[in-house]
């Protein structure tokens, strides 16, 4: 939800005052030029990947604006690889059958909310963001797969 602010965009009901009421000051977050076009291009890339059932990633070539608050001089260009944490059908189909069964079982609490685990009380008896070994392993497996299949490793290699 903080991404639109990086592009200087606000949406109905989610203006600066909305965020201030939530304890977040996003008034200094504009850092990219040509915000509306760039933002919607990124969103369309992500939506296309989501609908296609593959790793939900997007790449943007962005111009950085001066931003005194964040110490940005501006005038530079950056390549950004956006990664959206999402359950990916293509990844799911390659899992062992017993793991797929666990993920598909509505009565199975272990992987409830996967991959968007709750940050508070995900597991009964635990407190703030305390996940089980199985939950962390599955999440790390998904993230590793996304890095490989979503072009992130290629992207990082191109920028180094």
Coordinates of N, CA and C in Angstrom, one line a residue:
X1 N 0.8 -1.2 0.0 CA 0.0 0.0 0.0 C 0.9 1.3 0.0
X2 N 2.1 1.1 0.3 CA 3.0 2.3 0.3 C 3.6 2.6 -1.1
X3 N 3.4 1.7 -2.0 CA 4.0 1.9 -3.3 C 3.5 3.1 -4.1
X4 N 2.2 3.4 -4.1 CA 1.7 4.6 -4.9 C 2.4 5.9 -4.5
X5 N 2.6 6.0 -3.2 CA 3.3 7.2 -2.7 C 4.7 7.5 -3.3
X6 N 5.4 6.4 -3.6 CA 6.7 6.5 -4.3 C 6.6 7.2 -5.6
X7 N 5.4 7.1 -6.2 CA 5.2 7.6 -7.6 C 4.3 8.9 -7.5
X8 N 4.1 9.4 -6.3 CA 3.3 10.6 -6.1 C 1.8 10.4 -6.3
X9 N 1.3 9.2 -6.1 CA -0.1 9.0 -6.3 C -0.8 8.8 -5.0
X10 N -2.1 9.2 -5.0 CA -3.0 9.0 -3.9 C -4.3 8.4 -4.4
X11 N -4.9 7.6 -3.7 CA -6.2 7.0 -4.1 C -7.3 7.5 -3.2
X12 N -8.5 7.5 -3.7 CA -9.7 7.9 -2.9 C -9.7 7.1 -1.6
X13 N -9.8 7.8 -0.5 CA -9.9 7.2 0.8 C -8.5 6.8 1.4
X14 N -7.5 7.0 0.6 CA -6.1 6.6 1.1 C -5.1 7.8 0.8
X15 N -5.6 9.0 1.2 CA -4.7 10.1 1.0 C -3.7 10.2 2.1
X16 N -3.0 11.3 2.2 CA -2.0 11.5 3.2 C -2.6 11.5 4.6
X17 N -3.8 12.0 4.8 CA -4.4 12.0 6.1 C -4.8 10.6 6.6
X18 N -5.2 9.8 5.6 CA -5.5 8.4 5.9 C -4.2 7.7 6.6
X19 N -3.1 7.9 5.9 CA -1.9 7.3 6.4 C -1.4 7.9 7.8
X20 N -1.6 9.2 7.9 CA -1.3 9.9 9.2 C -2.1 9.3 10.3
X21 N -3.4 9.0 10.1 CA -4.2 8.4 11.1 C -3.8 7.0 11.4
X22 N -3.0 6.4 10.6 CA -2.5 5.0 10.8 C -1.1 5.1 11.4
X23 N -0.6 6.3 11.7 CA 0.7 6.5 12.3 C 1.8 6.6 11.2
X24 N 1.5 6.7 10.0 CA 2.5 6.8 8.9 C 2.5 8.1 8.2
X25 N 3.6 8.8 8.1 CA 3.7 10.0 7.3 C 4.4 9.6 6.0
X26 N 3.5 9.6 4.9 CA 4.0 9.3 3.6 C 4.2 10.5 2.7
X27 N 4.1 11.7 3.3 CA 4.2 12.9 2.6 C 5.6 13.2 1.9
X28 N 6.6 12.5 2.3 CA 7.9 12.7 1.8 C 8.4 11.6 0.8
X29 N 7.4 10.7 0.4 CA 7.8 9.5 -0.3 C 7.9 9.6 -1.8
X30 N 7.6 10.7 -2.4 CA 7.7 10.8 -3.8 C 9.2 10.7 -4.2
X31 N 9.6 9.7 -5.0 CA 11.0 9.5 -5.4 C 11.1 9.2 -6.9
X32 N 10.0 8.9 -7.6 CA 10.1 8.5 -9.0 C 9.4 9.5 -9.9
X33 N 10.0 9.9 -11.1 CA 9.3 10.7 -12.0 C 8.3 10.0 -12.9
X34 N 7.5 10.7 -13.6 CA 6.5 10.1 -14.5 C 5.7 9.1 -13.7
X35 N 5.3 9.5 -12.5 CA 4.7 8.5 -11.6 C 3.5 7.7 -12.1
X36 N 2.5 8.4 -12.6 CA 1.3 7.6 -13.0 C 1.6 6.6 -14.0
X37 N 2.3 6.9 -15.1 CA 2.6 6.0 -16.1 C 3.4 4.8 -15.6
X38 N 4.5 5.2 -14.9 CA 5.4 4.1 -14.4 C 4.7 3.2 -13.4
X39 N 3.9 3.8 -12.5 CA 3.2 3.0 -11.5 C 2.2 2.0 -12.2
X40 N 1.4 2.5 -13.1 CA 0.5 1.6 -13.8 C 1.1 0.5 -14.6
X41 N 2.3 0.9 -15.2 CA 3.0 -0.1 -16.0 C 3.5 -1.3 -15.1
X42 N 4.0 -0.9 -13.9 CA 4.4 -1.9 -12.9 C 3.2 -2.8 -12.5
X43 N 2.1 -2.1 -12.2 CA 0.9 -2.9 -11.7 C 0.4 -3.8 -12.8
X44 N 0.4 -3.4 -14.1 CA 0.0 -4.3 -15.2 C 0.9 -5.5 -15.3
X45 N 2.2 -5.2 -15.2 CA 3.2 -6.4 -15.3 C 2.9 -7.4 -14.2
X46 N 2.7 -6.9 -12.9 CA 2.4 -7.8 -11.8 C 1.1 -8.5 -12.0
X47 N 0.0 -7.8 -12.5 CA -1.3 -8.5 -12.7 C -1.2 -9.5 -13.8
X48 N -0.4 -9.2 -14.9 CA -0.3 -10.2 -15.9 C 0.4 -11.5 -15.4
X49 N 1.4 -11.3 -14.6 CA 2.1 -12.5 -14.1 C 1.2 -13.3 -13.1
X50 N 0.5 -12.6 -12.3 CA -0.5 -13.2 -11.4 C -1.5 -14.0 -12.1
X51 N -2.1 -13.4 -13.2 CA -3.1 -14.2 -14.0 C -2.5 -15.3 -14.7
X52 N -1.2 -15.3 -15.0 CA -0.5 -16.3 -15.8 C -0.1 -17.5 -14.8
X53 N -0.2 -17.3 -13.5 CA 0.2 -18.3 -12.6 C 1.7 -18.5 -12.4
X54 N 2.5 -17.5 -12.7 CA 3.9 -17.6 -12.6 C 4.4 -16.6 -11.5
X55 N 5.7 -16.6 -11.3 CA 6.3 -15.7 -10.2 C 5.8 -14.3 -10.5
X56 N 5.3 -13.6 -9.5 CA 4.7 -12.3 -9.7 C 5.9 -11.2 -9.4
X57 N 6.5 -10.9 -10.6 CA 7.6 -9.9 -10.6 C 7.4 -8.9 -11.7
X58 N 8.0 -7.8 -11.6 CA 8.0 -6.7 -12.6 C 9.3 -6.0 -12.6
X59 N 9.7 -5.4 -13.7 CA 10.9 -4.6 -13.8 C 10.6 -3.2 -14.3
X60 N 11.2 -2.2 -13.7 CA 11.0 -0.8 -14.1 C 12.3 -0.1 -14.3
X61 N 12.3 0.8 -15.3 CA 13.5 1.7 -15.5 C 12.9 3.0 -15.0
X62 N 13.4 3.6 -13.9 CA 12.9 4.8 -13.3 C 13.9 5.9 -13.1
X63 N 13.4 7.1 -13.2 CA 14.1 8.3 -13.0 C 13.9 8.8 -11.6
X64 N 15.0 9.0 -10.8 CA 14.9 9.4 -9.4 C 14.8 10.9 -9.3
X65 N 13.9 11.3 -8.5 CA 13.7 12.8 -8.3 C 14.5 13.2 -7.1
X66 N 14.8 14.5 -7.0 CA 15.4 15.0 -5.7 C 14.4 14.8 -4.6
X67 N 14.9 14.4 -3.4 CA 14.1 14.2 -2.3 C 15.0 14.5 -1.1
X68 N 14.9 15.7 -0.6 CA 15.8 16.1 0.6 C 15.5 15.3 1.8
X69 N 14.3 14.9 2.1 CA 13.9 14.1 3.3 C 14.7 12.8 3.3
X70 N 14.8 12.1 2.1 CA 15.4 10.8 2.1 C 16.9 11.0 1.6
X71 N 17.4 12.2 1.4 CA 18.8 12.4 1.0 C 19.1 12.0 -0.4
X72 N 18.1 12.1 -1.3 CA 18.3 11.8 -2.7 C 18.6 13.0 -3.5
X73 N 19.7 13.0 -4.3 CA 20.0 14.1 -5.1 C 19.1 14.2 -6.4
X74 N 18.7 13.0 -6.8 CA 17.9 13.0 -8.0 C 18.8 13.0 -9.3
X75 N 18.1 12.9 -10.4 CA 18.8 13.0 -11.7 C 19.5 11.6 -12.1
X76 N 19.3 10.6 -11.3 CA 19.8 9.3 -11.7 C 18.7 8.4 -12.2
X77 N 19.1 7.3 -12.8 CA 18.2 6.3 -13.3 C 18.5 5.0 -12.6
X78 N 17.4 4.3 -12.2 CA 17.6 3.0 -11.5 C 16.7 2.0 -12.2
X79 N 17.2 0.8 -12.1 CA 16.4 -0.4 -12.5 C 15.9 -1.1 -11.3
X80 N 14.6 -1.3 -11.2 CA 14.0 -1.8 -10.0 C 13.3 -3.2 -10.4
X81 N 13.6 -4.2 -9.6 CA 12.9 -5.4 -9.8 C 11.9 -5.6 -8.6
X82 N 10.6 -5.5 -8.9 CA 9.5 -5.6 -7.9 C 9.2 -7.1 -7.8
X83 N 9.0 -7.5 -6.5 CA 8.6 -8.9 -6.3 C 7.4 -8.8 -5.3
X84 N 6.3 -9.5 -5.8 CA 5.1 -9.5 -4.9 C 5.0 -10.9 -4.4
X85 N 5.0 -11.0 -3.1 CA 4.8 -12.3 -2.4 C 3.4 -12.8 -2.6
X86 N 3.3 -13.9 -3.3 CA 2.1 -14.5 -3.7 C 2.2 -16.0 -3.9
X87 N 1.1 -16.7 -3.6 CA 1.1 -18.2 -3.9 C 1.1 -18.3 -5.4
X88 N 2.0 -19.2 -5.9 CA 2.2 -19.3 -7.4 C 1.8 -20.7 -7.8
X89 N 0.7 -20.8 -8.6 CA 0.3 -22.1 -9.1 C 1.4 -22.9 -9.8
X90 N 2.2 -22.3 -10.6 CA 3.3 -23.1 -11.2 C 4.2 -23.7 -10.2
X91 N 4.6 -23.0 -9.1 CA 5.4 -23.5 -8.0 C 4.7 -24.6 -7.3
X92 N 3.4 -24.4 -7.0 CA 2.6 -25.3 -6.3 C 2.5 -26.7 -7.0
X93 N 2.4 -26.7 -8.3 CA 2.2 -28.0 -9.0 C 3.5 -28.8 -9.0
X94 N 4.7 -28.2 -8.7 CA 5.9 -28.9 -8.6 C 6.2 -29.4 -7.2
X95 N 5.4 -29.1 -6.2 CA 5.6 -29.6 -4.9 C 5.3 -31.1 -4.8
X96 N 5.9 -31.8 -3.8 CA 5.5 -33.2 -3.6 C 4.0 -33.2 -3.2
X97 N 3.3 -34.3 -3.6 CA 1.9 -34.4 -3.4 C 1.5 -34.2 -1.9
X98 N 2.2 -34.8 -1.0 CA 1.8 -34.6 0.4 C 1.9 -33.2 0.9
X99 N 2.8 -32.4 0.3 CA 2.8 -30.9 0.7 C 1.7 -30.2 0.0
X100 N 1.4 -30.5 -1.2 CA 0.2 -29.9 -1.9 C -1.1 -30.2 -1.1
X101 N -1.2 -31.5 -0.7 CA -2.4 -31.9 0.1 C -2.5 -31.0 1.4
X102 N -1.4 -30.8 2.1 CA -1.4 -30.0 3.3 C -1.8 -28.5 3.0
X103 N -1.3 -28.0 1.9 CA -1.7 -26.6 1.5 C -3.1 -26.5 1.1
X104 N -3.7 -27.5 0.6 CA -5.1 -27.5 0.1 C -6.1 -27.9 1.1
X105 N -5.7 -28.4 2.3 CA -6.6 -28.9 3.3 C -7.1 -27.7 4.1
X106 N -8.4 -27.3 4.0 CA -8.9 -26.2 4.8 C -8.9 -26.4 6.3
X107 N -8.7 -27.7 6.8 CA -8.7 -28.0 8.2 C -7.3 -28.0 8.7
X108 N -6.3 -27.8 7.9 CA -4.9 -27.8 8.3 C -4.5 -26.4 8.7
X109 N -4.2 -26.2 10.0 CA -3.8 -24.9 10.5 C -2.4 -24.5 10.3
X110 N -1.5 -25.5 10.1 CA -0.1 -25.2 10.0 C 0.3 -24.2 8.9
X111 N -0.4 -24.3 7.7 CA -0.1 -23.4 6.6 C -1.2 -22.5 6.3
X112 N -2.0 -22.2 7.3 CA -3.1 -21.3 7.2 C -2.5 -19.9 6.9
X113 N -3.1 -19.2 5.9 CA -2.6 -17.8 5.5 C -1.4 -17.8 4.6
X114 N -0.8 -19.0 4.3 CA 0.4 -19.1 3.4 C 0.1 -18.4 2.1
X115 N 1.0 -17.6 1.6 CA 2.3 -17.2 2.1 C 2.2 -15.9 2.9
X116 N 1.0 -15.4 3.1 CA 0.8 -14.2 3.9 C 0.5 -14.4 5.3
X117 N 1.5 -15.0 6.0 CA 1.3 -15.3 7.4 C 1.0 -14.1 8.2
X118 N 0.2 -14.2 9.2 CA -0.1 -13.1 10.1 C 1.1 -12.8 10.9
X119 N 1.3 -11.5 11.1 CA 2.5 -11.1 11.9 C 2.3 -11.1 13.4
X120 N 1.0 -11.3 13.8 CA 0.7 -11.4 15.2 C -0.2 -12.7 15.4
X121 N 0.2 -13.6 16.2 CA -0.6 -14.7 16.6 C -0.9 -15.7 15.4
X122 N 0.0 -15.9 14.5 CA -0.2 -16.8 13.4 C -0.3 -18.2 14.0
X123 N 0.4 -18.5 15.0 CA 0.4 -19.8 15.7 C -0.1 -19.7 17.1
X124 N -1.0 -20.5 17.4 CA -1.6 -20.5 18.8 C -0.5 -20.6 19.8
X125 N -0.5 -19.7 20.8 CA 0.5 -19.7 21.9 C 1.7 -18.9 21.6
X126 N 1.9 -18.6 20.3 CA 3.1 -17.8 20.0 C 2.7 -16.3 19.9
X127 N 3.6 -15.4 19.9 CA 3.3 -14.0 19.9 C 3.7 -13.4 18.5
X128 N 4.3 -12.3 18.5 CA 4.6 -11.5 17.3 C 5.6 -12.3 16.4
X129 N 5.1 -12.5 15.2 CA 5.9 -13.1 14.1 C 6.8 -14.3 14.5
X130 N 6.2 -15.3 15.0 CA 6.9 -16.5 15.4 C 6.4 -17.7 14.6
X131 N 7.1 -18.1 13.6 CA 6.7 -19.1 12.7 C 7.3 -20.4 13.0
X132 N 6.7 -21.5 12.6 CA 7.3 -22.8 12.9 C 8.4 -23.1 11.8
X133 N 9.2 -24.1 12.0 CA 10.2 -24.5 11.1 C 9.6 -24.9 9.7
X134 N 8.5 -25.6 9.8 CA 7.8 -26.0 8.5 C 7.3 -24.7 7.7
X135 N 6.8 -23.8 8.4 CA 6.3 -22.6 7.8 C 7.4 -21.8 7.2
X136 N 8.5 -21.6 7.9 CA 9.6 -20.9 7.4 C 10.2 -21.6 6.2
X137 N 10.4 -23.0 6.3 CA 10.9 -23.7 5.2 C 10.1 -23.6 3.9
X138 N 8.8 -23.7 4.0 CA 7.9 -23.6 2.8 C 8.0 -22.2 2.2
X139 N 8.0 -21.2 3.1 CA 8.1 -19.8 2.6 C 9.4 -19.6 1.9
X140 N 10.5 -20.1 2.5 CA 11.8 -19.9 1.9 C 11.9 -20.6 0.6
X141 N 11.3 -21.8 0.5 CA 11.3 -22.6 -0.8 C 10.6 -21.8 -1.9
X142 N 9.4 -21.2 -1.5 CA 8.7 -20.4 -2.5 C 9.6 -19.2 -2.9
X143 N 10.2 -18.5 -2.0 CA 11.0 -17.3 -2.3 C 12.2 -17.7 -3.2
X144 N 12.8 -18.8 -2.9 CA 13.9 -19.2 -3.7 C 13.5 -19.6 -5.1
X145 N 12.3 -20.2 -5.2 CA 11.8 -20.6 -6.5 C 11.5 -19.3 -7.3
X146 N 10.9 -18.3 -6.7 CA 10.5 -17.0 -7.3 C 11.8 -16.4 -7.8
X147 N 12.9 -16.4 -7.0 CA 14.1 -15.8 -7.5 C 14.7 -16.5 -8.7
X148 N 14.6 -17.8 -8.8 CA 15.1 -18.5 -9.9 C 14.2 -18.4 -11.1
X149 N 12.9 -18.6 -11.0 CA 11.9 -18.6 -12.1 C 11.4 -17.2 -12.5
X150 N 11.5 -16.3 -11.5 CA 10.9 -15.0 -11.8 C 11.9 -14.0 -12.4
X151 N 13.1 -14.5 -12.8 CA 14.1 -13.6 -13.4 C 14.9 -12.7 -12.5
X152 N 14.8 -13.0 -11.2 CA 15.4 -12.1 -10.2 C 16.9 -12.3 -10.3
X153 N 17.3 -13.6 -10.4 CA 18.8 -13.9 -10.4 C 19.4 -13.3 -11.7
X154 N 18.7 -13.4 -12.8 CA 19.2 -12.7 -14.0 C 19.3 -11.2 -13.9
X155 N 18.2 -10.6 -13.2 CA 18.2 -9.2 -13.0 C 19.4 -8.7 -12.2
X156 N 19.6 -9.4 -11.1 CA 20.7 -9.1 -10.2 C 22.1 -9.2 -10.9
X157 N 22.2 -10.3 -11.7 CA 23.4 -10.5 -12.5 C 23.7 -9.4 -13.5
X158 N 22.6 -8.8 -14.1 CA 22.7 -7.8 -15.1 C 23.1 -6.5 -14.5
X159 N 22.7 -6.2 -13.3 CA 23.0 -4.9 -12.6 C 24.3 -4.9 -11.9
X160 N 24.9 -6.0 -11.7 CA 26.3 -6.0 -11.1 C 27.4 -5.8 -12.1

